[in-house]
XYZ file of C-alpha atoms in Angstrom:
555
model
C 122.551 -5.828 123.968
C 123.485 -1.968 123.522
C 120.568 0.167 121.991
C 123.294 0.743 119.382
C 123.527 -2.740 118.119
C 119.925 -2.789 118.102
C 119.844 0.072 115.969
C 122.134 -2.042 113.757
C 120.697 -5.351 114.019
C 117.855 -4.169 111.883
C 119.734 -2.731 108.916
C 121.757 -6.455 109.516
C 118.335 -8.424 109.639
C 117.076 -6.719 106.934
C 120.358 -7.035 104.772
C 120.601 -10.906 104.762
C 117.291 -11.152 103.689
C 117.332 -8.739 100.681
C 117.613 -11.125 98.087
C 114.023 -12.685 98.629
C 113.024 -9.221 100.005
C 110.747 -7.514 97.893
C 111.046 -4.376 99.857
C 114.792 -2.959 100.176
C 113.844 0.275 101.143
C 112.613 -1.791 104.683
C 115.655 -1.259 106.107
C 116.326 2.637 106.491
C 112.586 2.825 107.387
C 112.579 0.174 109.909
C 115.762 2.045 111.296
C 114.791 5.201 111.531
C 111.354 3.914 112.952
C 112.716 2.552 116.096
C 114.617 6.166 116.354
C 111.638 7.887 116.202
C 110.534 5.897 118.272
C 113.542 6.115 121.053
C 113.058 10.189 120.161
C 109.692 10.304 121.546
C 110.347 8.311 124.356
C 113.803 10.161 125.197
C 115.532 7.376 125.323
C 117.665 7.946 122.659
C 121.253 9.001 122.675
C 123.353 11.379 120.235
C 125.824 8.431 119.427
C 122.993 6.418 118.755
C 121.539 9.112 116.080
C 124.442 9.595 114.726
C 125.430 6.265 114.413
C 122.238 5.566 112.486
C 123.119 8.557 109.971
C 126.169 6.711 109.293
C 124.693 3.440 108.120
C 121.644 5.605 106.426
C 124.307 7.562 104.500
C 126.027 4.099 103.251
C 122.655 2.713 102.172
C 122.097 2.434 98.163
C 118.559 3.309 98.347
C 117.208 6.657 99.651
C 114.694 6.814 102.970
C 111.228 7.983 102.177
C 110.890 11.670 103.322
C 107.851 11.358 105.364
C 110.184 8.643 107.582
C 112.959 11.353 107.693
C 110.646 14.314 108.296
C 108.899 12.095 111.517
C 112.351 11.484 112.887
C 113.307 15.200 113.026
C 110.145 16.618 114.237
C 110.664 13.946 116.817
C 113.757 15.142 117.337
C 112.350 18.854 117.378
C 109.847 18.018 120.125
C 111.444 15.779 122.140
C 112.130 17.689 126.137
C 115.583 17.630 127.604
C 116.049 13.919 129.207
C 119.328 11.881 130.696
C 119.881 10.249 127.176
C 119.921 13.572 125.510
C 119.800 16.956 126.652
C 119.039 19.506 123.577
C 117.473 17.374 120.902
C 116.731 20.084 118.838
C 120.111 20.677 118.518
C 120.674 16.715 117.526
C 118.315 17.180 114.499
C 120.362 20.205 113.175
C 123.558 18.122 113.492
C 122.263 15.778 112.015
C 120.692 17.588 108.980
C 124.188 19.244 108.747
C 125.763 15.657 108.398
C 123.523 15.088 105.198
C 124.203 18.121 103.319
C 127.989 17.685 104.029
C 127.815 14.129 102.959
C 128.084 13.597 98.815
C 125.120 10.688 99.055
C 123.286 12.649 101.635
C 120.726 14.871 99.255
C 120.554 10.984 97.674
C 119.915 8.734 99.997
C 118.069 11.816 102.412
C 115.791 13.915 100.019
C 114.325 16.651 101.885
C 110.649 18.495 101.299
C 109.522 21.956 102.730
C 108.180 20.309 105.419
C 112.032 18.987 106.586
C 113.637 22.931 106.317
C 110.298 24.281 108.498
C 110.470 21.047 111.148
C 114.957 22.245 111.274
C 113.989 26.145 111.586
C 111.428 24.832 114.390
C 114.409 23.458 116.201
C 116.019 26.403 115.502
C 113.504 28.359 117.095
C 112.938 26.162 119.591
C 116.850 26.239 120.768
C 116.138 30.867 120.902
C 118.497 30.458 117.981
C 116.321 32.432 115.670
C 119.393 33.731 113.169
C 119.671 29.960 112.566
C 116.350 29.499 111.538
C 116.797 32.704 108.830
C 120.118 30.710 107.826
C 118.180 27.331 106.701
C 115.191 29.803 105.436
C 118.201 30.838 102.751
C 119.267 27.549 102.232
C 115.790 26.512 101.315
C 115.574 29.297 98.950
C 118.341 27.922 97.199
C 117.063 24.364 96.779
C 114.889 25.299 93.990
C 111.633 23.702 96.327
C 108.277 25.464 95.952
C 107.886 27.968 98.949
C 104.838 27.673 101.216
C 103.354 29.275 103.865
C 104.268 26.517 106.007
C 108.089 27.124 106.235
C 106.989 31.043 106.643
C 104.683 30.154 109.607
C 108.235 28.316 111.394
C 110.084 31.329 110.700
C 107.127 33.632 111.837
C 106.814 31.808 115.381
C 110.762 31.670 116.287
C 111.090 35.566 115.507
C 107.711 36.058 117.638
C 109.251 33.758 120.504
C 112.692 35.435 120.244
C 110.160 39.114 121.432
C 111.181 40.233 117.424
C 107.564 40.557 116.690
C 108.225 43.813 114.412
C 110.661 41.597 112.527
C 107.664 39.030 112.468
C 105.602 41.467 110.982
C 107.888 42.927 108.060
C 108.197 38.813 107.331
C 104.417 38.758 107.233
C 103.631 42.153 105.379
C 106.500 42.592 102.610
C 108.975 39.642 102.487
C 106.476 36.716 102.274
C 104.832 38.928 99.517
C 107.548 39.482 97.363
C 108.423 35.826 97.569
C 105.180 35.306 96.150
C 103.746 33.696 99.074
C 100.431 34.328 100.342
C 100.228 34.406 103.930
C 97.358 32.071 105.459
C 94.979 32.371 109.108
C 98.096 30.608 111.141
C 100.571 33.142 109.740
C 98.736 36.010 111.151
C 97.635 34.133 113.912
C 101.022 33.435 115.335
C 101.366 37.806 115.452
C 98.166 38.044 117.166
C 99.321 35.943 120.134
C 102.549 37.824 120.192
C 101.199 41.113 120.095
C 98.787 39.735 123.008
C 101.552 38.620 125.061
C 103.448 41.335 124.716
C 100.685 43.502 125.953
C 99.926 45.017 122.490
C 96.197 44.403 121.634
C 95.478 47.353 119.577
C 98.155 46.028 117.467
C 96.669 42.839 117.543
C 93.491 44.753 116.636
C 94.737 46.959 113.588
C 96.440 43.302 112.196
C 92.706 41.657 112.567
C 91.563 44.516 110.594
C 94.559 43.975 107.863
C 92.714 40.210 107.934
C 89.699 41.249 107.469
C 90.600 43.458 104.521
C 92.701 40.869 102.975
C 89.821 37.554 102.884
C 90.175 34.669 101.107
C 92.652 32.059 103.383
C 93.337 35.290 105.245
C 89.744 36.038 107.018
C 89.818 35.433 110.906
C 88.191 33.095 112.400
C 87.305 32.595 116.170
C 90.460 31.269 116.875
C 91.794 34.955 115.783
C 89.045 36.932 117.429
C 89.461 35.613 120.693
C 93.106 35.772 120.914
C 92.834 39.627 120.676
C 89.314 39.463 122.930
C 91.430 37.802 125.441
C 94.824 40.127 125.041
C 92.131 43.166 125.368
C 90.548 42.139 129.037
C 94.090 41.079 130.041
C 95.413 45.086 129.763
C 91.823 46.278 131.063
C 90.312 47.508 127.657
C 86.878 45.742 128.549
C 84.796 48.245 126.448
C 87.429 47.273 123.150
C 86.933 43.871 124.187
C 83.386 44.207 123.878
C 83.154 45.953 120.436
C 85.691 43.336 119.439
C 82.974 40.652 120.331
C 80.145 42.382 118.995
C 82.062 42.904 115.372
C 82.623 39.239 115.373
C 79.515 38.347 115.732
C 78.552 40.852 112.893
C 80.886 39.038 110.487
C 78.778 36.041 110.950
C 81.483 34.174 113.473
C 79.540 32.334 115.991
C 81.332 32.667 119.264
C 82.489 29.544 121.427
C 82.916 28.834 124.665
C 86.311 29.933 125.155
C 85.221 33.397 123.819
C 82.598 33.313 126.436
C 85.027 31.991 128.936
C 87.507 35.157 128.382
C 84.729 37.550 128.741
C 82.753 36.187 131.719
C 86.579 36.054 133.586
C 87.564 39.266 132.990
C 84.094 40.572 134.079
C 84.126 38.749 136.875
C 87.186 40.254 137.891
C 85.963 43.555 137.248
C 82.708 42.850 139.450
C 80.654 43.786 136.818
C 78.810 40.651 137.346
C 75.394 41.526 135.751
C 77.005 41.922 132.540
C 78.970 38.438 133.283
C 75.643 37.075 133.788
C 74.110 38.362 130.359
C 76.560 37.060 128.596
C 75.888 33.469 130.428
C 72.763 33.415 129.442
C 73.426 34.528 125.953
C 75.502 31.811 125.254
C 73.145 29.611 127.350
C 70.900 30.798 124.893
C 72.959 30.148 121.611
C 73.545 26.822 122.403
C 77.028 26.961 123.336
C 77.426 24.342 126.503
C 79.541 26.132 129.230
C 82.226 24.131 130.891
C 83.706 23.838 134.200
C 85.903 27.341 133.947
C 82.764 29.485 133.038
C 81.041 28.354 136.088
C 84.385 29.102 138.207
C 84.711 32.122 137.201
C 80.954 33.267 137.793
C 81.184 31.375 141.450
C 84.525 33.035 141.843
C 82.650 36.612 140.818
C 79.677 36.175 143.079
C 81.796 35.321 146.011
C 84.067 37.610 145.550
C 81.507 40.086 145.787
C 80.023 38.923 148.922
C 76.710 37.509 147.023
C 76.773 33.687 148.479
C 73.359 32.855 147.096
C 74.555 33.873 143.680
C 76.998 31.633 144.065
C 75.427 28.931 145.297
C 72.589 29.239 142.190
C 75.636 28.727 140.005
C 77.174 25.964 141.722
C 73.827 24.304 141.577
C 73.320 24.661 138.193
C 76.500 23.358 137.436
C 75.727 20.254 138.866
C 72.184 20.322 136.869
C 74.730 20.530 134.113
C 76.328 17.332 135.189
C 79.170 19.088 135.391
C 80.891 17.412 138.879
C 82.903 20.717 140.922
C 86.761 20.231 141.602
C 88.667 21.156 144.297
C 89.069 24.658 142.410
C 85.618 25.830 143.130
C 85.332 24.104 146.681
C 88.054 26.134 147.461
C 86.487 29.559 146.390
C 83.147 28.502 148.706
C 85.289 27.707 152.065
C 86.705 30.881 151.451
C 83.622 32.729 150.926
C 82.460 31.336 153.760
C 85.255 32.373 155.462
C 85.188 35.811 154.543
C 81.682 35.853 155.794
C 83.270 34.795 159.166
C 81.181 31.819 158.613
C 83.310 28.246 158.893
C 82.099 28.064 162.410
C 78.436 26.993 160.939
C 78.023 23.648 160.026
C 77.111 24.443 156.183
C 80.981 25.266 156.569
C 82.154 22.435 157.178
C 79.887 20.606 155.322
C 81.025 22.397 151.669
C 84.666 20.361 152.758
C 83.064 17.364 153.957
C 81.084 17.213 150.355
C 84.456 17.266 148.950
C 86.009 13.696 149.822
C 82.362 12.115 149.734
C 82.775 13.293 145.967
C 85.905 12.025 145.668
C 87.953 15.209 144.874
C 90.887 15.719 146.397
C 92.139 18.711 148.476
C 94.933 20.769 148.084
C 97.061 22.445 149.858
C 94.595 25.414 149.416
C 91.587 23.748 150.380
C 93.520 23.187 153.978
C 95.020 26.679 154.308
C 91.747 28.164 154.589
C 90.503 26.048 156.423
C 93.257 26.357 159.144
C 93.571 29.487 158.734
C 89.302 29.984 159.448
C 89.809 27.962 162.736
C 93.108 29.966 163.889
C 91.117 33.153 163.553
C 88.363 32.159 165.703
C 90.838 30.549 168.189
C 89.387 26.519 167.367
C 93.555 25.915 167.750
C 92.218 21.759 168.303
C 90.617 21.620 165.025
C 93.214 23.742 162.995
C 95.444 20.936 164.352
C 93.237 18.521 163.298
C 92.756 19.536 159.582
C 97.017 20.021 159.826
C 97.153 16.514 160.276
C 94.369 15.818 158.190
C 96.588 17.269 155.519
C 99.801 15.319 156.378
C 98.269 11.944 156.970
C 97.336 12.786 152.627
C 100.604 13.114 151.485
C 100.370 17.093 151.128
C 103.565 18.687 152.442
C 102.547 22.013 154.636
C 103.735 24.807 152.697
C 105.402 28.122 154.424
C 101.517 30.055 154.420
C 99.738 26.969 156.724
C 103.004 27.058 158.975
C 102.599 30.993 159.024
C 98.876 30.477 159.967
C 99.667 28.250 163.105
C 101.807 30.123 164.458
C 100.086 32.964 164.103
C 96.917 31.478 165.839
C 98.803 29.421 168.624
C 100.533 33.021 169.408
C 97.382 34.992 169.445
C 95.730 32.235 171.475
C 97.854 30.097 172.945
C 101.597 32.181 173.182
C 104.781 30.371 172.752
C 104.317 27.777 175.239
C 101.660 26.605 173.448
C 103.745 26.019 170.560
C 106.460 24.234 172.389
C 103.460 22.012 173.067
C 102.784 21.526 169.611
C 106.471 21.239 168.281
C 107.126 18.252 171.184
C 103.645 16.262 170.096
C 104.683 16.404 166.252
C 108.743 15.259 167.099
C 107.932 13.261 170.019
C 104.368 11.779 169.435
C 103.974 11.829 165.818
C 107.346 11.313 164.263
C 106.717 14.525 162.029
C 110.263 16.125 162.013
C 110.021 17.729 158.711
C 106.854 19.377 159.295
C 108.335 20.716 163.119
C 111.432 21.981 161.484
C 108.930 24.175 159.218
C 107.028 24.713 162.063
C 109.718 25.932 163.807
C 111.424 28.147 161.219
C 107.760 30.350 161.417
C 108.331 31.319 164.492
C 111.233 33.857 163.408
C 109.814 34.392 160.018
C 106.830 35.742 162.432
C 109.338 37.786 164.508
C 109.200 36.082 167.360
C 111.787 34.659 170.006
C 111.998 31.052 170.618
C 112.569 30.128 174.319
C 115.975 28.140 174.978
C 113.164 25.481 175.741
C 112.172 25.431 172.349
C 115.407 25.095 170.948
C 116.805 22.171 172.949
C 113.283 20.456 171.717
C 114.520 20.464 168.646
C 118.338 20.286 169.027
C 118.012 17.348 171.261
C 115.104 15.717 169.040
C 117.313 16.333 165.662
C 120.116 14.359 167.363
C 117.696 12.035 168.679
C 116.587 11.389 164.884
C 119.880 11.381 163.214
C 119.637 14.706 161.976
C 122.906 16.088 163.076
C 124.054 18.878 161.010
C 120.354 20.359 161.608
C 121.026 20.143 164.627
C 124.228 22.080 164.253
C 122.220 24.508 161.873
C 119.745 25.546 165.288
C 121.976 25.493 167.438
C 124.118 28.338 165.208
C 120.887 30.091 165.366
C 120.190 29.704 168.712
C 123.670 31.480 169.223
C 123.023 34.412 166.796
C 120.067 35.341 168.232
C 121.087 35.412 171.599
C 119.342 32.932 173.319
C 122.294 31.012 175.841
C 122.284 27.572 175.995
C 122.482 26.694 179.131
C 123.945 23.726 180.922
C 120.937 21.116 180.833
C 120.838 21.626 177.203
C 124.543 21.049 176.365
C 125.001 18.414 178.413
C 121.820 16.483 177.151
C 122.879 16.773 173.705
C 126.491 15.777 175.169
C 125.014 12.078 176.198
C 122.710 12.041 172.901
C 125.969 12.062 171.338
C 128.107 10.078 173.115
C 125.373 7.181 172.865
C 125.249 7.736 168.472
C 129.014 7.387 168.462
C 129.329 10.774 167.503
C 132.328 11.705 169.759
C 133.938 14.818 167.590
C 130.599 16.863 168.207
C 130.601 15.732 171.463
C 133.806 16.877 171.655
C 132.559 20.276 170.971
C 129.891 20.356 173.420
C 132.228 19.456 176.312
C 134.209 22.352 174.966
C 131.596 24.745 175.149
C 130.441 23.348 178.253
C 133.760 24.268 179.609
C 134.297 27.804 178.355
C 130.942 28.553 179.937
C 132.074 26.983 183.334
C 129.322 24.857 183.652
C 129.775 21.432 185.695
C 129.248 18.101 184.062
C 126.397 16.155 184.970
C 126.924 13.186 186.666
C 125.038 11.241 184.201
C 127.560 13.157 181.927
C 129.937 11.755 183.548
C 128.920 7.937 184.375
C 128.510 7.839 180.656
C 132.039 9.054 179.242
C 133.526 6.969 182.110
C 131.658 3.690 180.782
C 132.113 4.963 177.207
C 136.030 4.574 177.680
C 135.764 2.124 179.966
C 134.117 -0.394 177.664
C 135.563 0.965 174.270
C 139.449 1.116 173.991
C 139.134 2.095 170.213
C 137.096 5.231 171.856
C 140.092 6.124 174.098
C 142.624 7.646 170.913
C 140.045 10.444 171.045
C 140.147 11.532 174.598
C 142.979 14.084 173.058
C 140.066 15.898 171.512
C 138.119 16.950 174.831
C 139.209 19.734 176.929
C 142.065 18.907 179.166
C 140.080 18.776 182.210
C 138.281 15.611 181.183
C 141.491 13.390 180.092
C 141.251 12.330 183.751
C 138.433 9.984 182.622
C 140.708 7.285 180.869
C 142.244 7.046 184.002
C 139.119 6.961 185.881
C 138.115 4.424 183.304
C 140.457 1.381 184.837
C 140.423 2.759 188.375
């Protein structure tokens, strides 16, 4: 059955029992239930929605608003899926429908709460001027304004960058409309302001706040919005004042107050005042979480003061708080740094980590490689590499960069030809060679013509043909020479996969570089055509020098 006519079958299982019913108004909610429903799950499609607006608008009884409002805002927050890609854009549409249809304002009454969820999707879709369109529409319904439908209109001009449009909205026109603005109307400018890297802005509104009281008066959700915009563009000593005037005004501060001020001094270095503020809020009874103990291990290590660190991490775990991969990562590279992964404390920090049960990334592993590489431990870098792989993390570009790098400095290029043949040949990894393989130029150096027929004749080998082609182009541009082992390897590879067009091609180039033809070349085309008569229509495509061979083929 179609979701459609299951969308219908309710308003039809709902009709034939209206007579002993004693709820008509079942239907349309039931309906638009399952919708919502579909919405959230984005699962539901435009002809479905508007195939329920047409049996809504034919109903004799009107839907409850709170059902239509939770369809929309639905609607409004549903992400771009295969069953419907802009559903904002649906709930306009469909709110257009009503207002077009004569039993729509009927049988769909709407509330403030429907024209802010529509300028939301408005908003939402950078379609700002729309939302200022249904903002005069609702002015024209006769509906008592609210702060509510100014707060929509407030957030789409902030997240269109018109936060000096915001801010006329907020000052004069919400005002003169005789609404009073609330803590979330000014609290959507301070974020903008923030973002847009304009805290004393931010700071002079929070002042305007202040002034004004009542429903207006910041709270701490206000004061560390600006706290945080203020450390973000380096203005720690505003930042500071800022915190201290909050706390005059009687607002305790939380932990993400403390969490903005402890990162940005951490990132400063000024770590004794990071750690005064800890304590303070130690102190206040305000519980710090996982990030405030990051960012003081993060500080310490940074600065080169391990046991600092390590204090922190321990009390962290007094705490109960258990460390993610996050902060292991920040003591192997302190360590690191140190020039220390060679000492088993090293190694034990990312040991700790799976006997804990938190997972690695691909972070955790970089440094870790890239520790060994520097000290020339080119086995156990290879070890954690495969480590990595055999846990389902794909190598990304840095780790390749870092292998290279160390087999190069220790090892040169032969070693890596050693490495490329034990991941293609041994360990199946062809994906991770390729990568491999691709470093070596990104770390301007020149692969032998042995390196590239280990991969041109192991890409063949697997399959991968037009990677094979793709090397072999480079091979050619940078002017390494193939030479006549190589082409007429990957001449049999071929041959044996079927693949006689690119074969073709290699006996051509094989010929315009005047090499000879193996005589396992050879014995193999001769069998080939020997054994294949289908095979034999395409002896036209070799050089003329080898059409012999269907002759040689029944001699």
């Amino acid at each position: 059955m179609s979701s459609r006519a299951r969308l219908s079958s309710i308003f039809a299982a709902t009709a034939s029992s209206t007579a002993s019913s004693p709820s008509p108004r079942s239907a349309p909610i039931d309906a638009l239930a399952a919708a919502t429903e579909r919405a959230r799950a984005g699962t539901l499609r435009p002809a479905d929605a508007h195939h329920l607006f047409d049996q809504l608008l034919r109903q004799p009884t009107s839907v409850p608003e709170r059902a239509l409002n939770g369809f929309l805002a639905a609607l409004a927050q549903a992400r771009p899926s295969s069953a419907c890609s802009d559903s904002p854009a649906l709930a306009v549409a469909l709110f257009n429908r009503r207002s077009r249809n004569s039993a729509g304002p009927r049988v769909l009454p709407t509330t403030v709460h429907t024209y802010a969820i529509l300028m939301d999707c408005c908003c939402r879709a950078r379609r700002p001027d729309l939302a200022f369109a249904f903002f005069g529409r609702f002015l024209r319904t006769g509906l008592a304004i609210s702060a509510i439908l100014f707060n929509s209109l407030l957030k789409g001009l902030c997240d269109a960058k018109r936060t000096d449009e915001s801010l006329d909205v907020l000052l004069c026109r919400m005002p003169e409309l005789g609404c009073v603005p609330n803590v979330i109307s000014y609290s959507v400018l301070l974020k903008s302001f923030c973002s847009e890297k304009k805290s004393q802005r931010a700071v002079e509104l929070l002042q305007i706040m202040a002034k004004e009281g009542g429903v207006c008066s910041p709270n701490v959700v206000s004061y560390n919005t600006v706290i945080d915009g203020l450390f973000k563009e380096c203005e720690v000593a505003k930042a500071c004042d800022l915190f201290h005037e909050m706390v005059q005004q009687g607002i305790s501060p939380d932990v993400m107050t403390y969490s903005s001020i402890i990162r940005a001094l951490g990132k400063a270095r000024a770590m004794d005042k990071a750690e005064m503020f800890f304590r303070q809020m130690v102190d206040k009874g305000v519980q710090p979480d996982i990030f405030i103990y990051t960012n003081l291990i993060h500080g310490y290590a940074t600065l080169g003061q391990w046991k600092e660190a390590v204090r922190v991490f321990n009390l962290m775990v007094d705490d109960g708080i258990v460390p993610d991969h996050h902060i292991f990562n920040i003591l192997i590279h302190a360590y690191d740094a140190r020039g220390m992964m060679g000492d088993a404390d090293a190694m034990l920090i990312f040991h700790e980590m799976k006997q804990q049960g938190v997972k690695s990334d691909v972070v955790t592993y970089l440094n870790v490689i890239a520790a060994f590489c520097r000290m020339g431990r080119l086995d156990d870098a290879m070890d954690i590499f495969t480590q990595m792989i055999d846990q389902g993390l794909p190598p990304n570009q840095a780790v390749y960069h870092c292998l290279i790098k160390g087999f190069c400095t220790h090892g040169g290029l032969v070693k890596v030809k050693e490495l490329l043949s034990e991941m293609i040949s041994k360990a199946r990894r062809i994906k991770e060679a390729k990568y491999l393989f691709d470093s070596i130029s990104a770390n301007k150096l020149v692969p032998s013509i042995v390196t590239y027929s280990l991969m041109i004749t192991n890409f063949i080998n697997e399959g991968l043909l037009e990677e094979a082609d793709d090397i072999f182009s480079a091979m050619e541009k940078a002017g390494c020479a193939p030479n006549s082992r190589l082409l007429n390897h990957a001449t049999r590879l071929l041959l044996e996969k079927g693949e006689i067009i690119r074969a073709a091609n290699y006996l051509a180039k094989i010929d315009k570089k005047n090499f000879s033809l193996e005589a396992s070349t050879t014995e193999m085309l001769i069998s080939l055509f020997s054994r294949k008569e289908a095979w034999q229509e395409h002896i036209k495509l070799f050089p003329a020098k080898y059409q012999f061979l269907v002759g040689a083929s029944y001699s």
